[in-house]
Short mmCIF file of C-alpha atoms and ligand atoms in Angstrom, two decimals:
data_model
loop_
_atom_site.label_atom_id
_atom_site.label_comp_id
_atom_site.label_asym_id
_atom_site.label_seq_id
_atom_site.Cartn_x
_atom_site.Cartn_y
_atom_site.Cartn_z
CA UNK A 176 -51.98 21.32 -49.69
CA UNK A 177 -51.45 20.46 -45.84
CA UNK A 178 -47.89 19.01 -45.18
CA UNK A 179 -48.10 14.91 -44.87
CA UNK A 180 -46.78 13.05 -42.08
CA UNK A 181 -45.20 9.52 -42.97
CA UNK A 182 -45.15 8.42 -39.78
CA UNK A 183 -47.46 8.84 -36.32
CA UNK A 184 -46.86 10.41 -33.24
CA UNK A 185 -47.38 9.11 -29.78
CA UNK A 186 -50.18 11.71 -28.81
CA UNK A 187 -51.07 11.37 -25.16
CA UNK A 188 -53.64 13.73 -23.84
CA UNK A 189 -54.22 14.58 -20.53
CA UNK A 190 -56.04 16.69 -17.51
CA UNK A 191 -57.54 19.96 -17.00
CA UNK A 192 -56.73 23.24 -17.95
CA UNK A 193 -54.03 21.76 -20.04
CA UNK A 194 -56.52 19.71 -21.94
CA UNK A 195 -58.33 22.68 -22.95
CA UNK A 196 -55.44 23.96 -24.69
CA UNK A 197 -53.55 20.59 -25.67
CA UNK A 198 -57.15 20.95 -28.17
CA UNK A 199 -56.94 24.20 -29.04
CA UNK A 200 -53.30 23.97 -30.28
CA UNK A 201 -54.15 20.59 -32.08
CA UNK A 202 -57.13 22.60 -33.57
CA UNK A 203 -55.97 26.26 -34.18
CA UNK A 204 -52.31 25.62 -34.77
CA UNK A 205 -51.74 22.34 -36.45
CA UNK A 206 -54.36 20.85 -38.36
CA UNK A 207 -55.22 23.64 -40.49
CA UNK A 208 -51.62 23.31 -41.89
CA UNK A 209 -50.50 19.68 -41.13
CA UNK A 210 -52.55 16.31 -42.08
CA UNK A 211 -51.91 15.44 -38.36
CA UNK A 212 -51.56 11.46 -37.88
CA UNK A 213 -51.13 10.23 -34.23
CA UNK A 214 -51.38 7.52 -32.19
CA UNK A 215 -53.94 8.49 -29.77
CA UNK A 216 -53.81 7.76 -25.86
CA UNK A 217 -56.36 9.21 -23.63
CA UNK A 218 -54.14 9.44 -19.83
CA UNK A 219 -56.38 11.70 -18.50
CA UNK A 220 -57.72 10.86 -15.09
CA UNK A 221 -60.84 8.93 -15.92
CA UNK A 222 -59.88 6.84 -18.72
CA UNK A 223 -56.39 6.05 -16.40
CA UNK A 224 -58.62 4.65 -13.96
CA UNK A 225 -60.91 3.28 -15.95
CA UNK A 226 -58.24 1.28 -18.07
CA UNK A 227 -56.47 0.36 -13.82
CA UNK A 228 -53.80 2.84 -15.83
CA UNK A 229 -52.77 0.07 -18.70
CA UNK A 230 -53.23 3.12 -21.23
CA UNK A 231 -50.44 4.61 -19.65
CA UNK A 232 -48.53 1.53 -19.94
CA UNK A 233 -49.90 1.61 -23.83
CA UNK A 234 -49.11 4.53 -24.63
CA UNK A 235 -45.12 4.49 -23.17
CA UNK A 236 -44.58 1.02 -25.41
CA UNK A 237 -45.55 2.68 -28.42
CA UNK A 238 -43.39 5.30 -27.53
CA UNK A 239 -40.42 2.38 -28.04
CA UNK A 240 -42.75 1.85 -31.54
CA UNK A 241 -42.54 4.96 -33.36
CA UNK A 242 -39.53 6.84 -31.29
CA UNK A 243 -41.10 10.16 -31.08
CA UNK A 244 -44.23 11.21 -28.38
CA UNK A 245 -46.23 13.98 -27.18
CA UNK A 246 -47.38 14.21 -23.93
CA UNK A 247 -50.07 16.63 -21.78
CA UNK A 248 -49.59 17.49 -18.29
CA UNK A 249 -51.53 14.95 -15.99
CA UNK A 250 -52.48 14.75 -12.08
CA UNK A 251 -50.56 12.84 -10.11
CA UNK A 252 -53.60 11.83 -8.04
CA UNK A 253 -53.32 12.24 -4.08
CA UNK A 254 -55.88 11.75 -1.49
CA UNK A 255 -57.95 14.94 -2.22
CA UNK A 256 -58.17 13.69 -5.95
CA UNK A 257 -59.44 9.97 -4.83
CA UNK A 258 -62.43 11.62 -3.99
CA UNK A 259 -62.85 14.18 -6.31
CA UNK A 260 -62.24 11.52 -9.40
CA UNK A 261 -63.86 8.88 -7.27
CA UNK A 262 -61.01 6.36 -7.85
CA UNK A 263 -60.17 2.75 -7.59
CA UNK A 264 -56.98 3.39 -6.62
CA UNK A 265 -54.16 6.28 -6.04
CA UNK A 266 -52.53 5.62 -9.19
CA UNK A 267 -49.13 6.42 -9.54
CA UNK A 268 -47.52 9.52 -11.61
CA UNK A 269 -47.91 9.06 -15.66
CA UNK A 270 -44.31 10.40 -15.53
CA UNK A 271 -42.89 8.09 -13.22
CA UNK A 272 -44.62 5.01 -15.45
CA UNK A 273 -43.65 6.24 -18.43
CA UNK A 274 -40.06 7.10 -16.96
CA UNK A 275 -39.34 3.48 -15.83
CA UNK A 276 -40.54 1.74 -19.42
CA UNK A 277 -38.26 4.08 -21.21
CA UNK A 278 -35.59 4.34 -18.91
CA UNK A 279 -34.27 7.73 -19.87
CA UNK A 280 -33.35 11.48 -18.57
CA UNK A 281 -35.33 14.31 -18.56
CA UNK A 282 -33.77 17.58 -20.32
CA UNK A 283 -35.61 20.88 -19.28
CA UNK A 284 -34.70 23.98 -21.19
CA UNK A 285 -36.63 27.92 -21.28
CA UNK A 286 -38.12 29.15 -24.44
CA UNK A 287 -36.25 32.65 -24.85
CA UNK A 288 -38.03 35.78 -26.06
CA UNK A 289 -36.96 39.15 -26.89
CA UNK A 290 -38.37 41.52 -24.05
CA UNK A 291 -38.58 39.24 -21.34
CA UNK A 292 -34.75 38.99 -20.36
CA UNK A 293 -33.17 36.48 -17.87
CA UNK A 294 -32.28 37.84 -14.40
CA UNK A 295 -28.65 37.27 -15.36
CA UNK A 296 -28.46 39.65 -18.12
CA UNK A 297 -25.30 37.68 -19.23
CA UNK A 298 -27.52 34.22 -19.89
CA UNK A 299 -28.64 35.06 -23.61
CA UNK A 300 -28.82 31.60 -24.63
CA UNK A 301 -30.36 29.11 -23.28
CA UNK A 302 -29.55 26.72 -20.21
CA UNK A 303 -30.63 23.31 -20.73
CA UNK A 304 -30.66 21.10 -17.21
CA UNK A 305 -30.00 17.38 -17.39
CA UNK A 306 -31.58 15.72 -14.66
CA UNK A 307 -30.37 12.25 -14.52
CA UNK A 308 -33.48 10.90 -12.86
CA UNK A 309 -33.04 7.80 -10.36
CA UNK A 310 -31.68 6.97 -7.15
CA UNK A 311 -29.61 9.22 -4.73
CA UNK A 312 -31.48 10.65 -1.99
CA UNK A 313 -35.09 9.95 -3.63
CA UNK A 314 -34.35 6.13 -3.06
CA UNK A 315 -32.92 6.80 0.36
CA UNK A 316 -33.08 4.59 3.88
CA UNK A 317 -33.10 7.10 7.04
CA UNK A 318 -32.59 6.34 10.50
CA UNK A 319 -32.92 8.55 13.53
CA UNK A 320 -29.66 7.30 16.10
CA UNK A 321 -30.02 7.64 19.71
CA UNK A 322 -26.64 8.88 22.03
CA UNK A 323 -24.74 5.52 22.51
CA UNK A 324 -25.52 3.87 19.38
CA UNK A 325 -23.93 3.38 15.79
CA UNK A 326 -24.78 3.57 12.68
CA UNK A 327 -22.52 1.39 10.07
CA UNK A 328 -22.81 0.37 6.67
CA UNK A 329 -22.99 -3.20 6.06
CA UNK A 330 -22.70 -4.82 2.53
CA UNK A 331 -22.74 -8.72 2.50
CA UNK A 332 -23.21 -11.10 -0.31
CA UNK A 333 -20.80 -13.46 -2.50
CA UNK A 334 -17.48 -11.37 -1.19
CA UNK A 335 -18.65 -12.07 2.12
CA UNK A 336 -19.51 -9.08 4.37
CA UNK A 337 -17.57 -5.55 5.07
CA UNK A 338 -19.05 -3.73 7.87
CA UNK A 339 -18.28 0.49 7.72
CA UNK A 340 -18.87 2.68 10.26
CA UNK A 341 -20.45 5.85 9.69
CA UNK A 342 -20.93 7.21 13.20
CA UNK A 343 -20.59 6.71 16.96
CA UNK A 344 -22.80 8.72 18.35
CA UNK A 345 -21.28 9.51 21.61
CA UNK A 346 -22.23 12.88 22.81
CA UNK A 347 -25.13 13.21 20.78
CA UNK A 348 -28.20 11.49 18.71
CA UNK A 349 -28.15 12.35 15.70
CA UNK A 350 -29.49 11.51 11.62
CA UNK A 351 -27.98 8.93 9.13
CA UNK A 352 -28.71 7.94 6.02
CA UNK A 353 -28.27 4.89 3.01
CA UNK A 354 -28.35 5.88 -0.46
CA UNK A 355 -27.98 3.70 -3.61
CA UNK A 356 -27.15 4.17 -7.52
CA UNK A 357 -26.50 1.83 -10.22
CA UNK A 358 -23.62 1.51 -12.67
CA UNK A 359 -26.52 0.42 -15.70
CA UNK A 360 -28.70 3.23 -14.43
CA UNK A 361 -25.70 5.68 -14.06
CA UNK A 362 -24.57 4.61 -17.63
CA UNK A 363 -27.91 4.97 -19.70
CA UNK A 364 -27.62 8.94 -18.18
CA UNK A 365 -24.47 9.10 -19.82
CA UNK A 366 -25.57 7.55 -22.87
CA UNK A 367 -28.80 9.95 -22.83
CA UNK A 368 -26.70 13.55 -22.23
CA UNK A 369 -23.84 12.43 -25.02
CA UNK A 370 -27.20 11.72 -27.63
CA UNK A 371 -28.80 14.82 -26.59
CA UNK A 372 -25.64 17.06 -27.33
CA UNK A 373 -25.06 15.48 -29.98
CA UNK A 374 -28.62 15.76 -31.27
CA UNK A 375 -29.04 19.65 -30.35
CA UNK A 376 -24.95 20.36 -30.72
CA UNK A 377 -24.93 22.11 -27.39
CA UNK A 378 -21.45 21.67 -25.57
CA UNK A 379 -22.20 18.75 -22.06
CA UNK A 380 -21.12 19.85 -18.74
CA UNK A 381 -21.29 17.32 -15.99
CA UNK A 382 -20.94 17.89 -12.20
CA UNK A 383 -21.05 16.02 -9.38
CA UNK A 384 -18.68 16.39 -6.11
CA UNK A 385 -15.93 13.63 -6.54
CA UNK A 386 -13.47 15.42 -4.69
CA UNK A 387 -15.55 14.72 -1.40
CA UNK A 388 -17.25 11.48 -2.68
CA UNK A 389 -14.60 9.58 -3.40
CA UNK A 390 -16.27 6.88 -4.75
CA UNK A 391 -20.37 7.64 -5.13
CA UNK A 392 -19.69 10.83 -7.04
CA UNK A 393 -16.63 9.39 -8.35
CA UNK A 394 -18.44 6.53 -10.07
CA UNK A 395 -20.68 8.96 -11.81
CA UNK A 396 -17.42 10.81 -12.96
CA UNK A 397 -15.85 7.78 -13.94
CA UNK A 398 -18.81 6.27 -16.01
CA UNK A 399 -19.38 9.14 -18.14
CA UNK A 400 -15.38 9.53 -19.14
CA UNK A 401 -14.91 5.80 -20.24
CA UNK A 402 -18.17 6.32 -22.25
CA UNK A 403 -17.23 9.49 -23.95
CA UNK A 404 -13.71 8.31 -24.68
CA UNK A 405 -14.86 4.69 -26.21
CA UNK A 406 -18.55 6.05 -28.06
CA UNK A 407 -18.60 9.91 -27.94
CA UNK A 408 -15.04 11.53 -28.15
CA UNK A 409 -15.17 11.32 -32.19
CA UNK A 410 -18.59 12.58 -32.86
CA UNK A 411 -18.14 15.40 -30.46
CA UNK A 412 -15.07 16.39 -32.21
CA UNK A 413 -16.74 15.97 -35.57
CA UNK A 414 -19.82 18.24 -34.60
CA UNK A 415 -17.29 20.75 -32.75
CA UNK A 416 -18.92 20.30 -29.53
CA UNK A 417 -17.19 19.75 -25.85
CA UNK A 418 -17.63 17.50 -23.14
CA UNK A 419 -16.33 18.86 -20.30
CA UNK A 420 -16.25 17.51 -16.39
CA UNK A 421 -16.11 19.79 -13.28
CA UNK A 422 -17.31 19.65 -9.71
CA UNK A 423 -20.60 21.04 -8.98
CA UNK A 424 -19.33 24.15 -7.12
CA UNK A 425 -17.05 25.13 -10.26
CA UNK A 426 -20.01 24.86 -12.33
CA UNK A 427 -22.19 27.14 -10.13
CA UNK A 428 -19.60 30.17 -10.75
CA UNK A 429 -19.16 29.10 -14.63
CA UNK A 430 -22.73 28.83 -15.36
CA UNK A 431 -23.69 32.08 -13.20
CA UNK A 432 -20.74 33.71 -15.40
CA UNK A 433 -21.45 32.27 -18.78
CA UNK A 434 -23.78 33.43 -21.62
CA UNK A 435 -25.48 29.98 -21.34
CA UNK A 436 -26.03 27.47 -24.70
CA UNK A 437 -24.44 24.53 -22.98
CA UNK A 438 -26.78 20.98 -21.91
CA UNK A 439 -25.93 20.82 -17.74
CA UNK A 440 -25.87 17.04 -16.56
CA UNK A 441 -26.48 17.08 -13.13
CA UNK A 442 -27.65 14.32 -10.37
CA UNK A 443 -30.76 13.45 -9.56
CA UNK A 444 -30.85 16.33 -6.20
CA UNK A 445 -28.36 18.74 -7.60
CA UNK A 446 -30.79 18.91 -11.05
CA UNK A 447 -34.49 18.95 -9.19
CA UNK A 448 -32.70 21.92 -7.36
CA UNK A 449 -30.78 23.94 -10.53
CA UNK A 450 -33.70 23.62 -12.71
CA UNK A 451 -35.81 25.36 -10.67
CA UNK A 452 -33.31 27.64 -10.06
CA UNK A 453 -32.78 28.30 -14.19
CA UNK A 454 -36.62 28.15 -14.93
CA UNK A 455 -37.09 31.40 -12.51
CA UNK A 456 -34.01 33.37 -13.70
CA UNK A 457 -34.71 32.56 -17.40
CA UNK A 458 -38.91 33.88 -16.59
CA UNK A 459 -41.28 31.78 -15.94
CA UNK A 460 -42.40 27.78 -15.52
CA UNK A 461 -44.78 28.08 -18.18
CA UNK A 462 -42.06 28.51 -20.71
CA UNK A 463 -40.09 25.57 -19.43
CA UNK A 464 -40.15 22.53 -21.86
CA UNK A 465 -39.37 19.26 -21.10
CA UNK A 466 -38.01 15.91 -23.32
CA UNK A 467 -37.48 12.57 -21.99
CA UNK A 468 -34.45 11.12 -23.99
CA UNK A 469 -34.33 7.13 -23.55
CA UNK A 470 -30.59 5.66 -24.25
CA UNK A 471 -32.38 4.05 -27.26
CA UNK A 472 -32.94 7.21 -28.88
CA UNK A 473 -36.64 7.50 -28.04
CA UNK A 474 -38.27 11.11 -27.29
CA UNK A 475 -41.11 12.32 -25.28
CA UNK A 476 -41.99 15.84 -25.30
CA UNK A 477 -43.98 17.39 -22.73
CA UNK A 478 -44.11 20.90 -20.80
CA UNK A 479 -42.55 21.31 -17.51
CA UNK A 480 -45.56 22.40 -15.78
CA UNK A 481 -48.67 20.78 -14.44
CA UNK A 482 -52.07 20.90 -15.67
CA UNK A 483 -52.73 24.78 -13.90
CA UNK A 484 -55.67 23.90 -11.27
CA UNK A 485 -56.61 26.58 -10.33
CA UNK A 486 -57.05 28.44 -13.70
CA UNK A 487 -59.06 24.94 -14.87
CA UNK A 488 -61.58 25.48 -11.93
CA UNK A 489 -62.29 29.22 -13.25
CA UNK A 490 -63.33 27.49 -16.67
CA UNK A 491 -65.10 25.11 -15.25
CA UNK A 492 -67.65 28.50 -13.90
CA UNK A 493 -67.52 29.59 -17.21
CA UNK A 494 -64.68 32.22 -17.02
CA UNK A 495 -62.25 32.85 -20.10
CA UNK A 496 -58.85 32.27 -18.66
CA UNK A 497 -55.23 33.18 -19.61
CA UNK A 498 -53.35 30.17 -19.18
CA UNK A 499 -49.57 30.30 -21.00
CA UNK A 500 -49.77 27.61 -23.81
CA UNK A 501 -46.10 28.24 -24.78
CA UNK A 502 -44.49 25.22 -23.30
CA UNK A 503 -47.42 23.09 -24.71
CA UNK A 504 -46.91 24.33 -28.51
CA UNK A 505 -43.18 23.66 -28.18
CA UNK A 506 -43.60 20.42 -26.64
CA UNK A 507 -45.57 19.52 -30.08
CA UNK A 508 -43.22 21.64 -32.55
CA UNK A 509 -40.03 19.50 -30.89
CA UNK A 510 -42.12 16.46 -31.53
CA UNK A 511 -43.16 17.31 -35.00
CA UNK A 512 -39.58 18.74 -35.80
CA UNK A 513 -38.19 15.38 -34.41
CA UNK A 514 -40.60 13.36 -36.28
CA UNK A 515 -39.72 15.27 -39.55
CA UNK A 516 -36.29 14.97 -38.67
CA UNK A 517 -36.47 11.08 -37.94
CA UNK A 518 -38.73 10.47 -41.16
CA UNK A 519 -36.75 12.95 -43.98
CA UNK A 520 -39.50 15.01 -43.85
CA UNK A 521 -38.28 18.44 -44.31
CA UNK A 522 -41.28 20.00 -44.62
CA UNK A 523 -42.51 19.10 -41.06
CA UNK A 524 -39.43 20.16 -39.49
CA UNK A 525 -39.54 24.07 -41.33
CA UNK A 526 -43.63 24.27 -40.07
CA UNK A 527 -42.44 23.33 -36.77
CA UNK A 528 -40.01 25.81 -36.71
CA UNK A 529 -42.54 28.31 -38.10
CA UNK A 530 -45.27 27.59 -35.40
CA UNK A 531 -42.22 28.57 -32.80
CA UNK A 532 -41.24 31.77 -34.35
CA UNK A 533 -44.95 32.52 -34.71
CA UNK A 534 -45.44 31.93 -31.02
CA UNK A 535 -42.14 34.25 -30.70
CA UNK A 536 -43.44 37.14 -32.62
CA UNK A 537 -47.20 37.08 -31.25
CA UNK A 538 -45.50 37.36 -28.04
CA UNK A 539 -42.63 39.90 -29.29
CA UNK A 540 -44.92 42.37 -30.75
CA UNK A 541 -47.30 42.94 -27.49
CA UNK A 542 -49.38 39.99 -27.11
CA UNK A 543 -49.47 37.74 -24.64
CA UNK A 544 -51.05 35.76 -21.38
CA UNK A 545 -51.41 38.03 -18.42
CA UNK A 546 -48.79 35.81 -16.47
CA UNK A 547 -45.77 37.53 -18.97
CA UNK A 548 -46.88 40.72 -18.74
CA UNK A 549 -45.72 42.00 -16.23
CA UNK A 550 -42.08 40.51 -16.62
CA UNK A 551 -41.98 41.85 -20.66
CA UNK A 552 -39.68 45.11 -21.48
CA UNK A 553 -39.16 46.01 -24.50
CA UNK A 554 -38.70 49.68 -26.05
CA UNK A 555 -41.80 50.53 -27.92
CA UNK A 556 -43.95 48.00 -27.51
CA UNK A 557 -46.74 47.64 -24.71
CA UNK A 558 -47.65 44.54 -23.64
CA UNK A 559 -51.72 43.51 -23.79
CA UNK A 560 -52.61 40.46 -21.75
CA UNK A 561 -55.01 38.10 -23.16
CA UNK A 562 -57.20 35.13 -22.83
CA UNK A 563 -55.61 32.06 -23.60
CA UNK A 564 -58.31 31.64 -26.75
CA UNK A 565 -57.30 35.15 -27.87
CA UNK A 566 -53.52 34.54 -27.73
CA UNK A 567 -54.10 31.25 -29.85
CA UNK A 568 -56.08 33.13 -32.73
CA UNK A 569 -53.02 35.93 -32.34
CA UNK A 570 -50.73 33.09 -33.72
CA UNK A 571 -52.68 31.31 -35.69
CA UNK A 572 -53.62 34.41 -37.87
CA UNK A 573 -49.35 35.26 -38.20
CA UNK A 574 -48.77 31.90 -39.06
CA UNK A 575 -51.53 31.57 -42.26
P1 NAP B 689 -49.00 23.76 -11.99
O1 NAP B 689 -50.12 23.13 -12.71
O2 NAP B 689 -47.70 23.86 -12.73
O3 NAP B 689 -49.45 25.21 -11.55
C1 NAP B 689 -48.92 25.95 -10.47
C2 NAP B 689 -49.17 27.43 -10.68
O4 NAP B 689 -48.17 27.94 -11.58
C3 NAP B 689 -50.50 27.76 -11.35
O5 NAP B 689 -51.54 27.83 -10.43
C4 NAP B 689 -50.17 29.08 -12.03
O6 NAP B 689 -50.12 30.15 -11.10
C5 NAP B 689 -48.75 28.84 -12.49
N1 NAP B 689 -48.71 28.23 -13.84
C6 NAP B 689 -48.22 27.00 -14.17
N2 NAP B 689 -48.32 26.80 -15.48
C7 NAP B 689 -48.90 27.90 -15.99
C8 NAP B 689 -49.29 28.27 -17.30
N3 NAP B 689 -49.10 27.45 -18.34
N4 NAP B 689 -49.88 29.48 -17.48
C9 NAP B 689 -50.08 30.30 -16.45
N5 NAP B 689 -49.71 30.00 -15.19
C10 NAP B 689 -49.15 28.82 -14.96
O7 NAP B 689 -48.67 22.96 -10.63
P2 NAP B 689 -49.64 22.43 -9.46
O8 NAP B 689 -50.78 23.38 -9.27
O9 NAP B 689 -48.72 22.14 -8.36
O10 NAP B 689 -50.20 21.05 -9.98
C11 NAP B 689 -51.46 20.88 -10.63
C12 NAP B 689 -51.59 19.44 -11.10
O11 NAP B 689 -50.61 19.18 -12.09
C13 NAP B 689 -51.40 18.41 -10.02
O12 NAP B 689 -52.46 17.48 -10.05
C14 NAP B 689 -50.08 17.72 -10.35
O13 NAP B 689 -50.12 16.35 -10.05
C15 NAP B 689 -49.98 17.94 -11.82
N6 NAP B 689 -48.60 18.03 -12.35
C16 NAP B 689 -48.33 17.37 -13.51
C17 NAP B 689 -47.10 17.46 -14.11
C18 NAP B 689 -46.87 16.73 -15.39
O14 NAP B 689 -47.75 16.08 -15.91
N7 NAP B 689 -45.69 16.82 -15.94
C19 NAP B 689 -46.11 18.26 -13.53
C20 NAP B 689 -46.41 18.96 -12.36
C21 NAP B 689 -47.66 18.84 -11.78
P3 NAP B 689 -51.37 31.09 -10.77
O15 NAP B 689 -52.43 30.17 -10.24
O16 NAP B 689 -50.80 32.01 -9.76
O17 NAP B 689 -51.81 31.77 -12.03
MG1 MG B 690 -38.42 20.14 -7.75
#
């Protein structure tokens, strides 16, 4: 009998090669074994444009609805893809939509396997990177100053107005810049890490550079220790996890010197830079996954990469590619596992855990997508680089 589902999940599909797959997990790996209900969205491309992107409006409120969602990689379109998808209009990222409805933070962490070691040989748990996700420099106001002028910083409003100087630039023109954040903003991050440690019990590190910032960076610090302290402190102590607060330079050394397993809060800049900096040294980007976390305890899973281009054009000519589907199968067996979790559904939760360690072992014992190949070591075993279809079958036939 296939394992029942009580409630559905948020299922949004999406573009290209990662279409492909997102149907031949659903199809190989899952509904042989599960009686999959979803909620169905369709964001790819066409039907975004053809719905002026309300489906991907859709599809984030029903997220709020049932708690947990799936999501495919989708194009972001640009000019080139106006043409190619003949659009009404550049339509902005599904990501970026479906960021702003929920309102969370996006946790990245790298699926681990046993011959393909981090760079750091001491890292043999994983690093998870919290990238609080609004604001800072991405919001910025930049002005180019010429010699002889000033640039100050003027804030006005019911206090009246307080004029600060930033620079005279005397000798020389030079660069200046505005940035914003926002206490609510600053506060749901907090809100998101704390539920996320608590949720995986993974010790929280947080970072920023208060010593320098006295009050930006400070804020941040300041937020997320008056939160702890008044909603956290207990249920950290009862699940024997840690909060701990450091500036970002400490962190660098302690993370470069740790054997990893803790969550990493970082700001918006600081995170877009260490997570790209933890997906190389842990392998690859197509084992990076990805989970919004909304302050209201709503989850979106998704992988951390895009929908692979290039291999999706070889398809198209009828070649047999070997696209990584890792980060796509976890992204649905940390959906179904959260789903199971939400809805007492123990059963769910175990398959999901035994699609992973399927995925683990396929790759473990020799076979996988040409991209690992050439990073796998392990004593006695040769790794054989298949097609994306092949390495699908490989796991489906361990897991019946
Ligand atoms: P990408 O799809 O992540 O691919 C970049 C390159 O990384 C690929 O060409 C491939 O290298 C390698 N790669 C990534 N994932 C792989 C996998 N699963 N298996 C094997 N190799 C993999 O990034 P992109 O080419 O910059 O973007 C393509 C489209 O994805 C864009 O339209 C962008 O808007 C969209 N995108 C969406 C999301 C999202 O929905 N979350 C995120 C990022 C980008 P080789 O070609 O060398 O094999
Ligand atoms: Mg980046």
């Amino acid at each position: 009998m296939k394992i029942q589902m009580k409630t559905p999940l948020v299922e949004m599909d999406g573009d290209e090669m990662t279409r492909i797959l997102w149907s031949g997990i659903k199809e190989k790996l899952i509904k042989p074994f599960v009686d999959l209900k979803t909620e169905y969205y369709d964001l790819g491309l066409v039907e975004r444009d053809k719905t002026e992107d309300e489906v991907t409006v859709k599809s984030a409120e029903a997220i709020k609805k049932y708690g947990v969602g799936v999501k495919c990689a989708t194009i972001t379109p640009n000019a080139q893809r106006m043409t190619e998808y003949n659009l009404k209009k550049m339509w902005k990222s599904p990501n970026g939509t479906i960021r702003a409805i929920l309102d969370g933070t996006v946790f990245r962490a790298p699926v681990l396997v046993d011959g393909i070691s981090a760079l750091l040989p001491a890292w043999t748990k994983p690093i998870v990177i919290a990238r609080h996700a609004y604001g800072d420099i991405y919001k910025d106001v930049e002005a180019y100053c010429e010699q002889g002028e000033k640039a100050e910083l003027v804030v006005s409003g019911k206090n009246g107005e307080r004029r600060i100087t930033i620079f005279e630039y005397e000798k020389s023109g030079g660069v200046a810049l505005g940035m914003h954040n926002t206490d609510k903003s600053i506060s749901s991050f907090a809100r998101s890490c704390f539920n996320y440690a608590l949720a995986e019990k993974k010790d929280l590190w947080f970072s920023t550079k208060d010593t320098i910032s006295k009050t930006y960076d400070h804020r941040f610090k300041d937020i997320f220790a008056e939160i702890y302290e008044n909603e956290y402190k207990a249920q950290f102590e009862a699940a024997g996890i840690e909060y701990f607060y450091t500036l970002i330079d400490d962190a660098v050394a302690r993370v470069v010197r740790s054997s990893g397993g803790m969550i990493w809060a970082c700001k918006n800049y600081d995170g877009d830079v260490m997570s790209d900096m933890i997906a190389t040294a842990f392998g690859s980007l197509a084992m990076m996954t990805s989970v919004l976390v909304s302050p209201d305890g709503c989850y979106e899973y998704e992988a951390a990469h895009g929908t692979v281009t290039r291999h999706y054009y070889k398809y198209l000519k009828g070649e047999q590619t070997s696209t990584n589907p890792v980060a796509t199968i976890f992204a649905w067996t940390g959906a179904l596992a959260k789903r199971g979790e939400m809805d007492n559904t123990p059963e769910l939760v175990d398959f999901a855990k035994k699609l992973e360690r399927a995925t683990l072992d396929t790759i473990e014992s020799g076979t996988m997508t040409k991209d690992l190949v050439g990073l796998f070591k392990k004593e006695g075993v040769v790794a054989k680089g298949v097609t994306s279809e092949e390495f699908l079958d490989a796991i489906a036939s361990r897991l019946a």
